[in-house]
Short mmCIF file of C-alpha atoms and ligand atoms in Angstrom, two decimals:
data_model
loop_
_atom_site.label_atom_id
_atom_site.label_comp_id
_atom_site.label_asym_id
_atom_site.label_seq_id
_atom_site.Cartn_x
_atom_site.Cartn_y
_atom_site.Cartn_z
CA UNK V 14 91.26 7.79 -90.42
CA UNK V 15 88.52 5.12 -91.04
CA UNK V 16 84.97 6.70 -91.08
CA UNK V 17 83.72 4.53 -88.00
CA UNK V 18 83.47 6.68 -85.34
CA UNK V 19 82.05 4.72 -82.36
CA UNK V 20 78.70 5.77 -81.27
CA UNK V 21 77.66 7.46 -77.81
CA UNK V 22 74.73 6.18 -77.26
CA UNK V 23 74.27 5.12 -73.56
CA UNK V 24 72.91 1.49 -73.63
CA UNK V 25 72.87 0.37 -69.98
CA UNK V 26 69.25 -1.15 -69.95
CA UNK V 27 68.99 -4.84 -68.91
CA UNK V 28 70.12 -6.05 -72.06
CA UNK V 29 71.98 -8.93 -73.85
CA UNK V 30 74.18 -11.29 -72.10
CA UNK V 31 75.61 -12.61 -75.36
CA UNK V 32 76.86 -10.37 -78.22
CA UNK V 33 77.12 -11.87 -81.53
CA UNK V 34 79.13 -10.03 -83.96
CA UNK V 35 80.65 -10.81 -87.26
CA UNK V 36 82.94 -9.38 -89.92
CA UNK V 37 80.10 -8.80 -92.52
CA UNK V 38 76.38 -9.55 -93.40
CA UNK V 39 77.59 -12.12 -95.78
CA UNK V 40 78.48 -14.17 -92.58
CA UNK V 41 74.89 -14.08 -91.17
CA UNK V 42 73.90 -17.09 -93.12
CA UNK V 43 75.99 -18.93 -90.82
CA UNK V 44 76.19 -16.89 -87.69
CA UNK V 45 72.46 -17.20 -87.75
CA UNK V 46 72.40 -20.65 -85.87
CA UNK V 47 74.20 -19.10 -82.85
CA UNK V 48 71.31 -16.69 -82.38
CA UNK V 49 68.74 -19.36 -83.07
CA UNK V 50 70.05 -21.50 -80.33
CA UNK V 51 70.32 -18.71 -77.83
CA UNK V 52 66.66 -17.63 -78.66
CA UNK V 53 65.97 -21.52 -77.89
CA UNK V 54 67.61 -21.34 -74.75
CA UNK V 55 65.66 -17.79 -73.80
CA UNK V 56 69.06 -16.08 -73.74
CA UNK V 57 68.79 -12.41 -74.46
CA UNK V 58 71.81 -11.45 -77.16
CA UNK V 59 72.35 -9.05 -79.55
CA UNK V 60 73.49 -9.39 -83.24
CA UNK V 61 75.49 -6.83 -85.36
CA UNK V 62 78.39 -6.67 -87.91
CA UNK V 63 81.73 -5.49 -86.83
CA UNK V 64 84.52 -5.73 -89.37
CA UNK V 65 88.10 -6.02 -87.83
CA UNK V 66 89.69 -4.16 -91.17
CA UNK V 67 86.88 -2.11 -92.33
CA UNK V 68 85.76 -0.31 -88.86
CA UNK V 69 88.57 -0.86 -86.38
CA UNK V 70 87.56 1.77 -83.96
CA UNK V 71 84.07 0.62 -83.80
CA UNK V 72 85.78 -3.09 -82.93
CA UNK V 73 87.70 -1.25 -80.33
CA UNK V 74 84.83 0.63 -78.92
CA UNK V 75 82.67 -2.51 -78.61
CA UNK V 76 85.30 -4.56 -77.19
CA UNK V 77 86.22 -1.86 -74.35
CA UNK V 78 82.22 -1.23 -73.63
CA UNK V 79 81.32 -5.13 -73.87
CA UNK V 80 81.74 -5.96 -70.06
CA UNK V 81 80.47 -2.59 -68.72
CA UNK V 82 77.17 -3.08 -71.01
CA UNK V 83 76.25 -6.35 -69.29
CA UNK V 84 77.45 -8.77 -71.76
CA UNK V 85 78.95 -11.94 -70.46
CA UNK V 86 80.28 -13.86 -73.53
CA UNK V 87 81.12 -12.42 -77.36
CA UNK V 88 80.55 -15.01 -80.30
CA UNK V 89 82.57 -13.64 -83.09
CA UNK V 90 82.55 -14.91 -86.37
CA UNK V 91 84.57 -13.96 -89.33
CA UNK V 92 85.99 -15.39 -92.74
CA UNK V 93 89.30 -15.19 -94.69
CA UNK V 94 91.89 -13.20 -92.77
CA UNK V 95 89.50 -13.67 -89.75
CA UNK V 96 91.20 -11.19 -87.11
CA UNK V 97 87.78 -10.18 -85.51
CA UNK V 98 87.76 -12.91 -82.45
CA UNK V 99 91.26 -12.38 -81.98
CA UNK V 100 91.36 -8.70 -81.60
CA UNK V 101 88.00 -8.81 -79.63
CA UNK V 102 89.70 -10.98 -77.09
CA UNK V 103 92.79 -8.86 -77.33
CA UNK V 104 90.89 -6.08 -75.61
CA UNK V 105 88.05 -7.66 -73.27
CA UNK V 106 87.94 -9.65 -70.35
CA UNK V 107 84.98 -11.56 -71.49
CA UNK V 108 85.15 -15.25 -73.08
CA UNK V 109 85.15 -14.73 -76.68
CA UNK V 110 84.19 -17.82 -78.78
CA UNK V 111 85.29 -17.85 -82.52
CA UNK V 112 83.62 -19.04 -85.35
CA UNK V 113 85.65 -19.67 -88.48
CA UNK V 114 83.47 -19.05 -91.64
CA UNK V 115 83.88 -20.33 -95.17
CA UNK V 116 83.40 -16.89 -96.97
CA UNK V 117 83.54 -15.99 -100.53
CA UNK V 118 87.28 -14.52 -99.86
CA UNK V 119 88.15 -17.76 -98.05
CA UNK V 120 90.65 -20.64 -99.19
CA UNK V 121 88.40 -23.40 -98.07
CA UNK V 122 87.94 -21.92 -94.69
CA UNK V 123 91.50 -23.16 -93.81
CA UNK V 124 92.33 -19.32 -93.30
CA UNK V 125 89.53 -18.26 -91.00
CA UNK V 126 90.23 -21.81 -88.94
CA UNK V 127 94.00 -20.94 -88.31
CA UNK V 128 93.49 -17.01 -87.83
CA UNK V 129 91.01 -17.62 -85.25
CA UNK V 130 92.56 -20.59 -83.68
CA UNK V 131 96.27 -19.90 -83.76
CA UNK V 132 96.00 -17.51 -81.07
CA UNK V 133 99.32 -16.17 -79.10
CA UNK V 134 99.71 -17.67 -75.41
CA UNK V 135 97.65 -15.21 -73.03
CA UNK V 136 94.97 -14.50 -75.27
CA UNK V 137 92.59 -17.63 -76.03
CA UNK V 138 89.82 -17.90 -78.16
CA UNK V 139 87.33 -20.71 -78.03
CA UNK V 140 87.57 -21.62 -81.61
CA UNK V 141 84.45 -23.77 -82.97
CA UNK V 142 84.51 -25.97 -85.82
CA UNK V 143 84.22 -24.31 -89.49
CA UNK V 144 80.65 -22.66 -89.92
CA UNK V 145 79.94 -23.99 -86.49
CA UNK V 146 77.85 -21.25 -85.26
CA UNK V 147 75.58 -23.34 -83.38
CA UNK V 148 78.09 -24.92 -81.50
CA UNK V 149 79.20 -21.53 -80.41
CA UNK V 150 75.55 -20.65 -79.17
CA UNK V 151 75.84 -23.92 -76.94
CA UNK V 152 79.08 -22.83 -75.37
CA UNK V 153 78.02 -19.51 -74.62
CA UNK V 154 74.76 -21.22 -73.10
CA UNK V 155 77.31 -23.30 -71.17
CA UNK V 156 79.27 -20.18 -69.91
CA UNK V 157 75.86 -18.25 -68.95
CA UNK V 158 74.83 -21.59 -67.40
CA UNK V 159 77.89 -21.62 -64.88
CA UNK V 160 75.96 -18.75 -62.93
CA UNK V 161 72.34 -19.07 -64.29
CA UNK V 162 70.57 -22.64 -62.94
CA UNK V 163 67.67 -22.14 -65.36
CA UNK V 164 70.06 -22.11 -68.30
CA UNK V 165 71.95 -24.88 -66.97
CA UNK V 166 68.99 -26.95 -66.79
CA UNK V 167 67.99 -26.19 -70.39
CA UNK V 168 71.30 -27.13 -71.47
CA UNK V 169 71.22 -30.52 -69.61
CA UNK V 170 68.05 -31.05 -71.56
CA UNK V 171 69.43 -30.42 -74.72
CA UNK V 172 72.32 -32.58 -73.98
CA UNK V 173 69.92 -35.53 -72.81
CA UNK V 174 67.81 -35.05 -76.08
CA UNK V 175 71.32 -35.63 -78.12
CA UNK V 176 71.88 -39.09 -76.11
CA UNK V 177 68.17 -39.92 -76.76
CA UNK V 178 68.45 -39.16 -80.59
CA UNK V 179 71.72 -41.67 -80.68
CA UNK V 180 69.93 -44.22 -78.75
CA UNK V 181 67.14 -44.17 -81.09
CA UNK V 182 69.42 -45.00 -83.95
CA UNK V 183 70.91 -47.88 -81.96
CA UNK V 184 67.65 -49.22 -81.74
CA UNK V 185 67.22 -48.56 -85.57
CA UNK V 186 70.28 -50.21 -86.56
CA UNK V 187 69.37 -53.33 -84.39
CA UNK V 188 65.99 -53.64 -86.13
CA UNK V 189 67.63 -53.18 -89.08
CA UNK V 190 69.67 -56.32 -88.53
CA UNK V 191 72.92 -55.20 -87.43
CA UNK V 192 74.54 -57.09 -84.57
CA UNK V 193 76.10 -55.65 -81.51
CA UNK V 194 77.00 -57.97 -78.34
CA UNK V 195 77.30 -55.00 -76.16
CA UNK V 196 73.66 -54.23 -75.62
C1 LIG F 228 85.23 -10.98 -93.49
O1 LIG F 228 85.42 -10.98 -94.94
C2 LIG F 228 84.18 -11.13 -93.46
O2 LIG F 228 83.81 -11.83 -91.98
C3 LIG F 228 83.38 -12.05 -94.27
O3 LIG F 228 83.48 -13.32 -93.89
C4 LIG F 228 84.24 -11.90 -95.46
C5 LIG F 228 83.73 -11.10 -96.65
O4 LIG F 228 83.25 -9.93 -96.51
P1 LIG F 228 82.34 -9.47 -97.56
O5 LIG F 228 83.12 -9.01 -98.49
O6 LIG F 228 81.01 -10.00 -97.90
O7 LIG F 228 81.65 -7.94 -96.75
O8 LIG F 228 85.97 -10.03 -92.91
#
């Protein structure tokens, strides 16, 4: 029996809306970007380590309690044989965003990408690109924004800033002499 007994602590305070979990603390350098994005958007979230293989009972416990604890989305990152996002998705009715990580035990990240992406029918994981934890944060913010107009506004502002950045590049290229008959 693995030594990962679930904690019994009652955690019903007004708490996080997004749970960011990862297979190891070695994933944190990548997963930090999801937390940074949520902080920027003012979305309450929590961050912890849950290993599908090394703490399977903790994983089941977390997934079973997630909805009741008030979480609305789970972002799960893992590298190598990355079973965490899919297993969490198999237990919770909440949307799960998966972040494939190019970890020390990964074959160039492909193993993580395919493990998280190729889920069977009925158990989807919204898989972002390799190491793309920031996009996972944005996706989580969009999900929260579907029922929270304040967050939705922030997502819109963020997306507008992306357009503005590109338009600056358009002008920069024009100034550098690159021709464009479009605008
Ligand atoms: C995966 O194994 C973790 O998600 C991590 O990406 C990788 C390596 O873990 P450590 O050996 O650094 O703990 O389960």
